[in-house]
C-alpha cells in the first residue's frame, strides 16, 4: 500500500508544477516513516454484493451509489457541471487528495481511488454524498474525508468532490 | 471525452464484463481536468439561488433545460444579481461583499467571468449603494449592445450605476428620484418604474452618462391596481401583470414610454373563483409562439406572493386565454424557453425558503404536459434567459 | 395616513443622531410630494376573523400568526434571541423601516406597525415568516418588505425582523 | 422590559380585553432596543451550525437548554470554530474569510465578542493556515486560565497558532508534525493526537511559546481500532471512544500523556447485534453524575458516521453500562449538561445536511425521557459547553 500511495504522490507531482510544495506534502502527510498507512485489508468494498444484487446507482456517476464513490464525502461534481473525475467549469482540481479503495462491480478488481476536491468556486450544494469506507479520523489526515482537500490549489474554497482512479490495488 | 461518452464507455464495458468477468483489461487511470462550457444554447437558463438562509452566498446555476442538467455555476455574494453579455462571451455577477463575510467593509463590484471556462477575469468596483433586496430581475441589466451594465442603487435614494464593460470601468451614477430598476430599452437608453405609476426614460451618451430624462404619464394607478415590478421584457416592449389580474403593455422604444390600454387576464367567473396572479417572477412571454404566461392562484386581497397552482397561457395578438397548465408543484417564478419547442420553466421553493430544496419543473407549452424536473437548486428566485 | 408616516419619521429621527441622513430618507422615501402613499383602506387586517375564531398563534410573538406580524417578512427576531420589537444581542435596530397596519385581535383597533430589521449580524435563519398584507412592489419602496431595511444602520447586513407599534390609525 | 414580561403583559391585556373589548386604553408605542445576555448559565450550550450548503457562513446558536430557546448568535465565516473564555466574559469565533466571499485574499482571524452584548470588539489576525474541515471540537481551544487560544493549522503540515487573549496578539506558531488538534490540558500545556496513536504534549512558557514537547507511547493502534478524534474532556482527562466500541482514557495532566488500559463499551451480545459508536461528536461525560455517554447504532465496519439510534450511559467508576436511551430522532452529536439535573443534548441533522433543518433534542439523563426539542438550527455539528 505504501508503494501505491507513493506512486500516487509521484503521479500527482508529475501533473503539477508545484513540486516543492508536493514534496513537502508527501513528507508530511504521506511519507511519515514507520506509520502504517491504510487499514486496507479491512476496507469494506462498495461491491461486496457484486455476486448478488448490485445497488441501483452503481454504474451511474451522478448517484451516491456509484462504485467509485465508496469513500467520497461532499457534493458530487457530476451534479455541478463536472464529471466523476472532472471539475466543473471555473473550478480547479486539487493536486492533493485523500484516497480510498473501491471494488469495481463487474471486474472484481480493487481500484485505488483518489478523492480530489474541485476548488475555487463557492460550494455547489447539490448531490451530497457521504460514504465512509476506509475513512479515518483527522490524525490520519490522508484518509480523512472531512478535510477541505484543496491543499496546493490556488484557493481553499471547496466546490465539489470527484473520484479519480489512480491504479489497481496490487 | 465528455462525461456522457465516458459513462457510455463504462456502461459498455460493464455489459462486456458481465459476460466475461475477468477477461478484460483493468480500467486505466483517470485524467483529471476542468471542463469548459459549450456556446450558450437557446434552451439554457440561469437560475439565481439567493442562498437562503445565509443570503450572503448567492449562486447562479447554469441549466440546460433540454437535459434538465446543471452545467456549471457562477458564484456570487450578498443578494447578488446576474447579467449575461448579449454576445454570450461573458457572465457578470453584481455583488456586495463585506471584507469579513458578514462584517467589515462593504464593497460592491461587478464580477466578470469568462463564459466558457467560468474563470473570474476581473471586477469593476461600483459605489457601495446597490439595491439589497431578495433578488429581482432588472435590478441589474445590460444594454442590448453589451456596452453598459446598469445597476440599481438604493440608499434609500434611488439611482443607477453605469459600468462600461469594454473599458471595465465605472462610468458614473444617474439619479432616478422616486423610480427604481433598470429596464434596458435601447443601446443608449433604459427605463425605471416610478412610485406614481409613470416610467422614467433615461437616454445615455456614448460614454454612458445621462443626456436626457423623460417621465411618462402614469400607465397604471399604484393605489388601485399595482403592477408587479418584474415585467416580461421582449425587445423594448414590457408586459406588466397586476395584483388584480390586468395586463399593462408598455412601449419603451421611444424617448417617452407609452402605456397601452390594459386588458384583463381574468373573466368574471375567474374573479368569482378568486383567481389572480401571484408569486415572484409571475409573468413571461414566449415571442416565437406569441404567447404570454401568467402564474395564477386562488386567493383574496394581498395574496400577491402566494405560490401559483396554474400557469395561464394567452394569445398575445388575440388577448385571449388559450390554455391553463396545472402545475404539479406550486410555483413561484416562471420563464419560457424555445430551443426545439416552446417550454415553460417553473421555479418552486417548496415548503420553505430555509430548506434549500428549491427545484425547477419543465412543461411542454404546446401540450401543457409535465416533462421533468431538476431539484436541489437551493432557494431559487429568478430565472434569466440567454 | 401621511401624518402618521410623518410622525413616525419624526419619532425615528429623534431616536437617532443621523438626522441629516434621515431627513434625506424622509424626502426620498416617505415625503415624495403628491404621491398617494398607502393603499391603507384596502389593507386586509390580520384579525378580520376577530369576531370569529382567532388563529392559534395570534397572541404568540414567536408565531408567524402573531397579530403584529401581518406584514412582516423575514426571520422573526423572537426566535433569534430578540423580542417582537427588540433586536437580539449583537444586532442593531434599523432607524428606517417599512410600515403596515394590523388590527389588534381584541381591542379591534388598527395599529400602525413599523417593520424594523435588526442589522449587523449574519442572517438568523429561524422562523421565516412572510406575510404580505398591504405589501407593495419596489416602486413603493416604503411598503416593500423584500428590501434589506438597514438604511441608516451601521451595516446593511440583515439579521432578523421585528414589528414595532408606532401608533393607532386615526 | 424583558420579552417574557412583555408577553405576559400583552396576554393579561388580551384577557382583560375579551371581557371589555372597547373599554381599555390603546397599546402604547413600542420602544425598540437591543437585548443583552445574562451571565452564561450552566444549562447553556453553544451549537455550531456549519452553514451548509454554503460552508462560508457558519454561526453559533447560543441555547438555553432549560427553556430550549435560542438566546443569541455569534456569526462566523468559512468553517469557523467557537471558543468560550473560561471566565465567560468573551466569546471567540475562529474564522477564515475571503475578501470577496468565495474568492480573493484569505484572512484568518480570531474574532472577539463581548459576552453580554455580543458586540464585535476586535480581531486578532493569525497565519492563514487554519485547519479547514467540517467543524470539529478542539480545532480551536483555550487554556483553562483563558490566556491563550490555540488554533490548529494544516497546510497540510500541522501546527498550532497561539493567540494571547489579553494582549490580543498572535504569539507564534508551534509545529506539531504528524499530530493534530489542541486539547488544553493546563494553563501552559496542550496536547495533540498523532498518526501513530501517541499523544504529543506541548509545554508553553508565559509568553505562549513552546518550551517543551513530549511524545507519549501510543495509547491505541490506529490500524486496528481507531479512536474518534473528538474525545470528551474533563479537566485534563480525555475519554476517547473507538470505531470498535472501546473506551480509552488518557491522563493529559503530566508532561507525558498516559493512556490507561482500554475497556469495552459493548458486550458479546452487543457485538453480535453489530452495535458500535458512531456519528460526529460521539462521546460525552457528565462529571457530577459520573457518567459517560456514547452515541450508538447498529452497523457493519466503516459505519462510524452513521447516525446513532441510542445513547448508552455508563457508570465511569464501575465501567458498566447503566442505561440505554432510545432516541426519538437519530442523532449525530451528543453533549451532557447539568443545570438543575443531568441532561442529554442530542444534535440531529435530520435527513440531509443540505436542508438546514437540524435540531436539538433534550433527554432527562436520570429517567431517559425525552423532554423537548429546538428546531431550525441549520446544519449543526458541534456542541460546546460553558
PDB file of C-alpha atoms in Angstrom, chain A residues 21 24-25 28-29 32 35-36 38-40 42-44 73 75 90 96 120-142 144-152 154-159, chain D residues 52-56 78-79 98 101-104 106 129-134 136 139 154-158 178 180-181 193-197 220-229 243-244 280 300-305 352-354:
ATOM      1  CA  UNK A  21       5.096  22.049  -2.275  1.00  0.00           C
ATOM      2  CA  UNK A  24       6.546  18.696   1.409  1.00  0.00           C
ATOM      3  CA  UNK A  25       3.024  17.303   1.328  1.00  0.00           C
ATOM      4  CA  UNK A  28       4.191  15.444   5.981  1.00  0.00           C
ATOM      5  CA  UNK A  29       1.085  13.574   5.069  1.00  0.00           C
ATOM      6  CA  UNK A  32       5.678   9.725   7.653  1.00  0.00           C
ATOM      7  CA  UNK A  35       3.435   4.761  10.444  1.00  0.00           C
ATOM      8  CA  UNK A  36       1.197   2.067   8.972  1.00  0.00           C
ATOM      9  CA  UNK A  38      -4.024   2.280   5.356  1.00  0.00           C
ATOM     10  CA  UNK A  39      -6.113  -0.274   7.169  1.00  0.00           C
ATOM     11  CA  UNK A  40      -6.563  -1.540   3.677  1.00  0.00           C
ATOM     12  CA  UNK A  42     -10.352  -4.093   6.415  1.00  0.00           C
ATOM     13  CA  UNK A  43     -11.771  -1.829   3.746  1.00  0.00           C
ATOM     14  CA  UNK A  44     -15.315  -2.805   3.045  1.00  0.00           C
ATOM     15  CA  UNK A  73     -17.655  12.886   1.000  1.00  0.00           C
ATOM     16  CA  UNK A  75     -21.234  17.445  -3.232  1.00  0.00           C
ATOM     17  CA  UNK A  90     -14.422  27.527 -13.134  1.00  0.00           C
ATOM     18  CA  UNK A  96      -3.819  16.681  -3.232  1.00  0.00           C
ATOM     19  CA  UNK A 120     -12.141  27.832  -6.377  1.00  0.00           C
ATOM     20  CA  UNK A 121     -15.906  28.147  -6.678  1.00  0.00           C
ATOM     21  CA  UNK A 122     -18.363  28.528  -3.833  1.00  0.00           C
ATOM     22  CA  UNK A 123     -19.810  25.245  -2.633  1.00  0.00           C
ATOM     23  CA  UNK A 124     -22.037  23.618  -5.255  1.00  0.00           C
ATOM     24  CA  UNK A 125     -24.611  22.339  -2.802  1.00  0.00           C
ATOM     25  CA  UNK A 126     -26.023  19.522  -4.945  1.00  0.00           C
ATOM     26  CA  UNK A 127     -25.967  15.726  -4.518  1.00  0.00           C
ATOM     27  CA  UNK A 128     -24.406  15.492  -1.111  1.00  0.00           C
ATOM     28  CA  UNK A 129     -22.825  12.080  -0.809  1.00  0.00           C
ATOM     29  CA  UNK A 130     -21.084  10.984   2.364  1.00  0.00           C
ATOM     30  CA  UNK A 131     -19.631   7.487   2.255  1.00  0.00           C
ATOM     31  CA  UNK A 132     -17.106   6.337   4.743  1.00  0.00           C
ATOM     32  CA  UNK A 133     -15.486   3.124   3.634  1.00  0.00           C
ATOM     33  CA  UNK A 134     -11.917   3.231   4.878  1.00  0.00           C
ATOM     34  CA  UNK A 135     -12.359   6.743   6.204  1.00  0.00           C
ATOM     35  CA  UNK A 136     -10.202   7.606   9.204  1.00  0.00           C
ATOM     36  CA  UNK A 137     -10.109  10.343  11.841  1.00  0.00           C
ATOM     37  CA  UNK A 138      -8.154  13.546  11.493  1.00  0.00           C
ATOM     38  CA  UNK A 139      -4.889  12.155  12.914  1.00  0.00           C
ATOM     39  CA  UNK A 140      -4.758  10.039   9.755  1.00  0.00           C
ATOM     40  CA  UNK A 141      -5.351  13.106   7.628  1.00  0.00           C
ATOM     41  CA  UNK A 142      -4.615  11.397   4.312  1.00  0.00           C
ATOM     42  CA  UNK A 144      -9.926  11.932   6.378  1.00  0.00           C
ATOM     43  CA  UNK A 145     -12.668  12.957   4.001  1.00  0.00           C
ATOM     44  CA  UNK A 146     -13.968  15.867   6.083  1.00  0.00           C
ATOM     45  CA  UNK A 147     -10.928  17.997   5.361  1.00  0.00           C
ATOM     46  CA  UNK A 148     -11.059  20.611   2.643  1.00  0.00           C
ATOM     47  CA  UNK A 149      -8.700  18.874   0.269  1.00  0.00           C
ATOM     48  CA  UNK A 150      -7.595  21.972  -1.614  1.00  0.00           C
ATOM     49  CA  UNK A 151      -4.003  21.930  -0.320  1.00  0.00           C
ATOM     50  CA  UNK A 152      -1.831  23.197  -3.140  1.00  0.00           C
ATOM     51  CA  UNK A 154      -4.961  28.273  -5.821  1.00  0.00           C
ATOM     52  CA  UNK A 155      -7.617  28.623  -3.115  1.00  0.00           C
ATOM     53  CA  UNK A 156      -9.019  26.581  -0.235  1.00  0.00           C
ATOM     54  CA  UNK A 157     -12.607  27.274  -1.271  1.00  0.00           C
ATOM     55  CA  UNK A 158     -14.371  23.928  -1.710  1.00  0.00           C
ATOM     56  CA  UNK A 159     -16.743  23.454  -4.632  1.00  0.00           C
TER      57      UNK A 159
ATOM     58  CA  UNK D  52     -24.258  24.020   4.772  1.00  0.00           C
ATOM     59  CA  UNK D  53     -24.689  24.097   1.870  1.00  0.00           C
ATOM     60  CA  UNK D  54     -22.719  27.349   1.743  1.00  0.00           C
ATOM     61  CA  UNK D  55     -19.979  26.383   4.291  1.00  0.00           C
ATOM     62  CA  UNK D  56     -18.775  30.023   4.134  1.00  0.00           C
ATOM     63  CA  UNK D  78     -15.765  29.697   6.443  1.00  0.00           C
ATOM     64  CA  UNK D  79     -15.886  26.557   8.599  1.00  0.00           C
ATOM     65  CA  UNK D  98     -12.044  35.572   1.725  1.00  0.00           C
ATOM     66  CA  UNK D 101     -16.778  35.909  -0.068  1.00  0.00           C
ATOM     67  CA  UNK D 102     -15.676  32.852  -2.033  1.00  0.00           C
ATOM     68  CA  UNK D 103     -12.709  34.449  -3.832  1.00  0.00           C
ATOM     69  CA  UNK D 104      -9.992  36.999  -3.204  1.00  0.00           C
ATOM     70  CA  UNK D 106      -7.757  34.705   2.518  1.00  0.00           C
ATOM     71  CA  UNK D 129      -3.280  28.256   7.703  1.00  0.00           C
ATOM     72  CA  UNK D 130      -6.063  27.144   9.972  1.00  0.00           C
ATOM     73  CA  UNK D 131      -7.401  23.657   9.539  1.00  0.00           C
ATOM     74  CA  UNK D 132     -10.393  23.813   7.216  1.00  0.00           C
ATOM     75  CA  UNK D 133     -12.667  20.896   7.873  1.00  0.00           C
ATOM     76  CA  UNK D 134     -16.269  20.157   8.642  1.00  0.00           C
ATOM     77  CA  UNK D 136     -14.771  19.570  14.932  1.00  0.00           C
ATOM     78  CA  UNK D 139      -9.563  22.520  16.344  1.00  0.00           C
ATOM     79  CA  UNK D 154      -2.951  22.261   8.436  1.00  0.00           C
ATOM     80  CA  UNK D 155      -1.236  23.232   5.200  1.00  0.00           C
ATOM     81  CA  UNK D 156      -1.117  20.050   5.234  1.00  0.00           C
ATOM     82  CA  UNK D 157       1.845  20.412   7.600  1.00  0.00           C
ATOM     83  CA  UNK D 158       0.381  20.541  11.069  1.00  0.00           C
ATOM     84  CA  UNK D 178       2.109  14.262  12.444  1.00  0.00           C
ATOM     85  CA  UNK D 180      -3.417  17.350  15.172  1.00  0.00           C
ATOM     86  CA  UNK D 181      -5.871  19.327  17.298  1.00  0.00           C
ATOM     87  CA  UNK D 193      -3.174  13.360  18.877  1.00  0.00           C
ATOM     88  CA  UNK D 194      -0.757  11.739  16.461  1.00  0.00           C
ATOM     89  CA  UNK D 195      -0.949   9.424  13.467  1.00  0.00           C
ATOM     90  CA  UNK D 196       0.749   6.544  15.291  1.00  0.00           C
ATOM     91  CA  UNK D 197      -1.635   6.567  18.235  1.00  0.00           C
ATOM     92  CA  UNK D 220      -4.200   2.847  20.812  1.00  0.00           C
ATOM     93  CA  UNK D 221      -3.482   1.204  17.473  1.00  0.00           C
ATOM     94  CA  UNK D 222      -4.913   3.322  14.638  1.00  0.00           C
ATOM     95  CA  UNK D 223      -4.570   0.380  12.257  1.00  0.00           C
ATOM     96  CA  UNK D 224      -6.658  -1.908  14.465  1.00  0.00           C
ATOM     97  CA  UNK D 225      -9.070   0.189  16.475  1.00  0.00           C
ATOM     98  CA  UNK D 226      -9.051   3.889  15.573  1.00  0.00           C
ATOM     99  CA  UNK D 227     -10.378   6.239  18.224  1.00  0.00           C
ATOM    100  CA  UNK D 228     -12.688   9.091  17.262  1.00  0.00           C
ATOM    101  CA  UNK D 229     -10.872  12.423  17.174  1.00  0.00           C
ATOM    102  CA  UNK D 243     -14.669   2.574  15.998  1.00  0.00           C
ATOM    103  CA  UNK D 244     -14.913  -0.886  17.535  1.00  0.00           C
ATOM    104  CA  UNK D 280     -19.812  13.179  14.800  1.00  0.00           C
ATOM    105  CA  UNK D 300     -21.068  -3.001   9.972  1.00  0.00           C
ATOM    106  CA  UNK D 301     -17.466  -1.947   9.529  1.00  0.00           C
ATOM    107  CA  UNK D 302     -16.876   1.648   8.466  1.00  0.00           C
ATOM    108  CA  UNK D 303     -20.244   2.849   9.688  1.00  0.00           C
ATOM    109  CA  UNK D 304     -18.521   5.190  12.128  1.00  0.00           C
ATOM    110  CA  UNK D 305     -20.500   8.185  10.866  1.00  0.00           C
ATOM    111  CA  UNK D 352     -29.898  15.890   4.881  1.00  0.00           C
ATOM    112  CA  UNK D 353     -27.192  18.384   5.613  1.00  0.00           C
ATOM    113  CA  UNK D 354     -28.393  20.337   2.643  1.00  0.00           C
TER     114      UNK D 354
END
